[in-house]
Structures are given as structure tokens and as C-alpha cells.
Coordinates of N, CA and C in Angstrom, one line a residue:
M1467 N 0.8 -1.2 0.0 CA 0.0 0.0 0.0 C 0.9 1.3 0.0
K1468 N 2.0 1.2 0.8 CA 2.9 2.4 0.8 C 3.5 2.6 -0.5
A1469 N 3.9 1.5 -1.2 CA 4.5 1.6 -2.5 C 3.6 2.2 -3.5
L1470 N 2.3 1.9 -3.4 CA 1.3 2.5 -4.3 C 1.2 4.0 -4.1
L1471 N 1.2 4.4 -2.8 CA 1.1 5.8 -2.4 C 2.3 6.5 -2.9
V1472 N 3.5 6.0 -2.8 CA 4.7 6.6 -3.3 C 4.7 6.8 -4.8
L1473 N 4.2 5.7 -5.5 CA 4.1 5.8 -6.9 C 3.1 6.9 -7.4
V1474 N 2.0 7.0 -6.8 CA 1.0 8.0 -7.1 C 1.6 9.4 -6.9
L1475 N 2.2 9.6 -5.7 CA 2.7 10.9 -5.4 C 3.9 11.3 -6.3
S1476 N 4.7 10.4 -6.7 CA 5.8 10.7 -7.6 C 5.3 11.0 -9.0
S1477 N 4.3 10.4 -9.4 CA 3.7 10.7 -10.7 C 3.1 12.1 -10.7
L1478 N 2.4 12.5 -9.6 CA 1.9 13.8 -9.5 C 3.0 14.9 -9.5
C1479 N 4.1 14.6 -8.8 CA 5.2 15.5 -8.8 C 5.8 15.7 -10.2
A1480 N 5.9 14.6 -10.9 CA 6.5 14.7 -12.3 C 5.6 15.5 -13.2
T1481 N 4.3 15.3 -13.0 CA 3.3 16.0 -13.8 C 3.3 17.5 -13.5
A1482 N 3.4 17.8 -12.3 CA 3.5 19.2 -11.9 C 4.8 19.9 -12.4
M1483 N 5.9 19.2 -12.4 CA 7.1 19.7 -12.9 C 7.1 19.9 -14.4
A1484 N 6.4 18.9 -15.1 CA 6.3 19.0 -16.5 C 5.5 20.2 -17.0
D1485 N 4.5 20.6 -16.2 CA 3.7 21.7 -16.5 C 4.4 23.0 -16.4
E1486 N 5.5 23.1 -15.6 CA 6.3 24.3 -15.4 C 7.3 24.5 -16.5
V1487 N 7.7 23.5 -17.2 CA 8.7 23.7 -18.3 C 8.3 24.6 -19.4
P1488 N 7.1 24.5 -20.0 CA 6.8 25.4 -21.1 C 6.7 26.8 -20.7
T1489 N 6.4 27.1 -19.4 CA 6.3 28.5 -19.0 C 7.7 29.1 -19.0
D1490 N 8.7 28.3 -18.5 CA 10.1 28.8 -18.5 C 10.6 29.1 -19.9
V1491 N 10.3 28.2 -20.8 CA 10.7 28.3 -22.2 C 10.0 29.5 -22.9
A1492 N 8.7 29.7 -22.6 CA 8.0 30.8 -23.1 C 8.6 32.2 -22.6
Q1493 N 9.1 32.2 -21.4 CA 9.6 33.4 -20.9 C 11.0 33.7 -21.6
Q1494 N 11.7 32.7 -22.0 CA 13.0 32.9 -22.7 C 12.8 33.3 -24.1
Q1495 N 11.7 33.0 -24.7 CA 11.5 33.3 -26.1 C 11.3 34.8 -26.3
P1496 N 12.0 35.4 -27.2 CA 11.9 36.8 -27.4 C 10.6 37.2 -28.1
A1497 N 10.1 38.4 -27.9 CA 8.8 38.8 -28.5 C 9.1 39.0 -30.0
I1498 N 8.0 38.8 -30.8 CA 8.1 39.0 -32.2 C 8.0 40.4 -32.5
E1499 N 9.0 41.0 -33.3 CA 9.0 42.4 -33.6 C 8.5 42.5 -35.1
E1500 N 7.7 43.5 -35.4 CA 7.2 43.7 -36.7 C 8.2 44.7 -37.4
Y1501 N 8.6 44.3 -38.6 CA 9.5 45.2 -39.4 C 8.8 46.3 -40.1
T1502 N 9.3 47.5 -40.0 CA 8.9 48.7 -40.7 C 10.1 49.3 -41.4
Y1503 N 9.9 50.2 -42.3 CA 11.0 50.9 -43.0 C 11.9 51.6 -42.0
S1504 N 11.4 52.1 -40.9 CA 12.2 52.8 -39.9 C 12.8 51.9 -38.9
T1505 N 12.7 50.6 -39.0 CA 13.3 49.7 -38.0 C 14.8 49.7 -38.2
H1506 N 15.5 49.9 -37.1 CA 16.9 49.8 -37.1 C 17.3 48.4 -36.9
L1507 N 18.0 47.8 -37.8 CA 18.5 46.4 -37.7 C 19.9 46.3 -37.2
D1508 N 20.1 45.5 -36.2 CA 21.5 45.3 -35.7 C 21.7 43.7 -35.7
V1509 N 22.0 43.2 -36.9 CA 22.1 41.8 -37.1 C 23.5 41.4 -37.1
A1510 N 23.9 40.6 -36.0 CA 25.3 40.1 -36.0 C 25.4 38.7 -36.5
K1511 N 24.3 37.9 -36.2 CA 24.3 36.5 -36.6 C 22.9 36.1 -36.9
V1512 N 22.6 35.5 -38.1 CA 21.3 35.0 -38.4 C 21.2 33.6 -37.8
I1513 N 20.2 33.3 -37.0 CA 20.0 32.0 -36.5 C 19.1 31.1 -37.4
S1514 N 18.0 31.6 -37.8 CA 17.1 30.9 -38.8 C 16.2 31.9 -39.5
M1515 N 15.8 31.4 -40.7 CA 14.8 32.1 -41.5 C 13.7 31.2 -41.9
S1516 N 12.5 31.7 -42.0 CA 11.4 30.8 -42.4 C 11.5 30.5 -43.9
E1517 N 10.9 29.4 -44.3 CA 10.9 29.0 -45.7 C 9.9 30.0 -46.5
I1518 N 10.3 30.4 -47.6 CA 9.4 31.2 -48.5 C 8.6 30.3 -49.4
P1519 N 7.3 30.3 -49.3 CA 6.4 29.4 -50.1 C 6.5 29.7 -51.6
N1520 N 6.2 28.8 -52.4 CA 6.3 28.8 -53.9 C 5.0 29.4 -54.4
V1521 N 4.6 30.6 -54.1 CA 3.4 31.3 -54.5 C 3.8 32.6 -55.1
C1522 N 2.9 33.2 -55.9 CA 3.2 34.5 -56.5 C 2.3 35.6 -55.7
E1523 N 2.6 35.9 -54.5 CA 2.0 36.9 -53.7 C 2.9 37.2 -52.5
V1524 N 2.5 38.3 -51.8 CA 3.3 38.7 -50.7 C 2.9 37.8 -49.5
V1525 N 3.9 37.3 -48.8 CA 3.7 36.3 -47.7 C 4.5 36.8 -46.5
P1526 N 4.0 36.4 -45.3 CA 4.8 36.7 -44.1 C 6.0 35.8 -44.0
A1527 N 7.1 36.3 -43.4 CA 8.3 35.6 -43.1 C 8.9 36.0 -41.8
K1528 N 9.7 35.1 -41.2 CA 10.3 35.4 -39.9 C 11.8 35.1 -40.0
M1529 N 12.6 36.0 -39.3 CA 14.0 35.8 -39.2 C 14.4 35.9 -37.7
E1530 N 15.1 34.9 -37.2 CA 15.6 34.9 -35.8 C 17.1 35.2 -35.9
Y1531 N 17.5 36.2 -35.1 CA 18.9 36.6 -35.2 C 19.4 37.1 -33.8
D1532 N 20.7 37.1 -33.7 CA 21.3 37.7 -32.5 C 21.9 39.1 -32.9
D1533 N 21.8 40.1 -32.0 CA 22.3 41.4 -32.3 C 23.8 41.5 -31.8
S1534 N 24.4 42.6 -32.0 CA 25.8 42.8 -31.6 C 26.0 42.6 -30.1
K1535 N 25.0 42.7 -29.3 CA 25.1 42.5 -27.8 C 24.8 41.1 -27.4
G1536 N 24.5 40.3 -28.4 CA 24.2 38.9 -28.1 C 22.7 38.6 -27.7
Q1537 N 21.9 39.6 -27.8 CA 20.4 39.4 -27.5 C 19.7 38.8 -28.7
R1538 N 18.8 37.8 -28.5 CA 18.1 37.1 -29.5 C 16.8 38.0 -29.9
H1539 N 16.5 38.0 -31.2 CA 15.4 38.7 -31.7 C 14.7 37.9 -32.7
I1540 N 13.4 38.1 -32.9 CA 12.6 37.5 -33.9 C 11.9 38.6 -34.7
L1541 N 12.1 38.7 -36.0 CA 11.6 39.7 -36.8 C 10.6 39.2 -37.8
R1542 N 9.4 39.7 -37.8 CA 8.4 39.3 -38.8 C 8.4 40.4 -39.9
Y1543 N 8.4 40.0 -41.2 CA 8.4 40.9 -42.3 C 7.6 40.3 -43.4
S1544 N 7.4 41.1 -44.5 CA 6.7 40.6 -45.7 C 7.6 40.5 -46.8
V1545 N 7.4 39.4 -47.6 CA 8.3 39.1 -48.7 C 7.5 38.6 -49.9
M1546 N 8.0 38.8 -51.1 CA 7.3 38.2 -52.3 C 7.6 36.7 -52.3
G1547 N 6.6 35.9 -52.6 CA 6.8 34.5 -52.7 C 7.7 34.1 -53.9
N1548 N 8.2 32.9 -53.9 CA 9.1 32.4 -54.9 C 8.4 31.8 -56.1
G1549 N 7.1 31.9 -56.2 CA 6.3 31.3 -57.3 C 6.1 32.2 -58.5
C1550 N 6.7 33.4 -58.6 CA 6.4 34.3 -59.7 C 7.5 34.0 -60.8
S1551 N 7.0 34.1 -62.1 CA 8.0 34.0 -63.2 C 8.1 35.4 -63.8
N1552 N 9.3 35.7 -64.4 CA 9.5 37.0 -64.9 C 9.3 37.0 -66.4
G1553 N 8.5 36.2 -67.0 CA 8.3 36.2 -68.4 C 7.3 35.4 -68.9

């Protein structure tokens, strides 16, 4: 009976700890910044860029980068899709 009680309590503790992990990760994720023509960009290192779809229209894209101070940023901007032909 004691073993069953210990098993139940340990599973509850593991579940409670698992619920806390996404909160910590969400706090570490930088806010998404919207690009405008007046946005000053300080890009020291590009971490990732979203894939541009094969459509002929303006689509949203994201770039994750580190600035010269080492802070992580996520920038959302608009780009023309890769599906247009020039002739």
C-alpha cells in the first residue's frame, strides 16, 4: 500500500514539474517584432529564417537573429513568394 502511495505521489510531482517547463521556455522566447522601414536592424548573426512558399503573392516571413550585444530577436516581415515568373 505504501509503495502504491509513493508511486502516485511521484507521478503527481512529475506531472507538476512537466507543467512548469513550457512556462520557463515561453519566458525565454523573445517577443516577435514587426519590421517597418524605420526599423533599425542590428544583425550580428542570423539563427534561422522561415521558408518562403512557392506562390506569387506577398507572404509573411520570420528571421531569428542575434544582435551585436548577443540578444536574440525574432523579426516578422513581408516578402514576395518564390512562385512568380519573370516572363
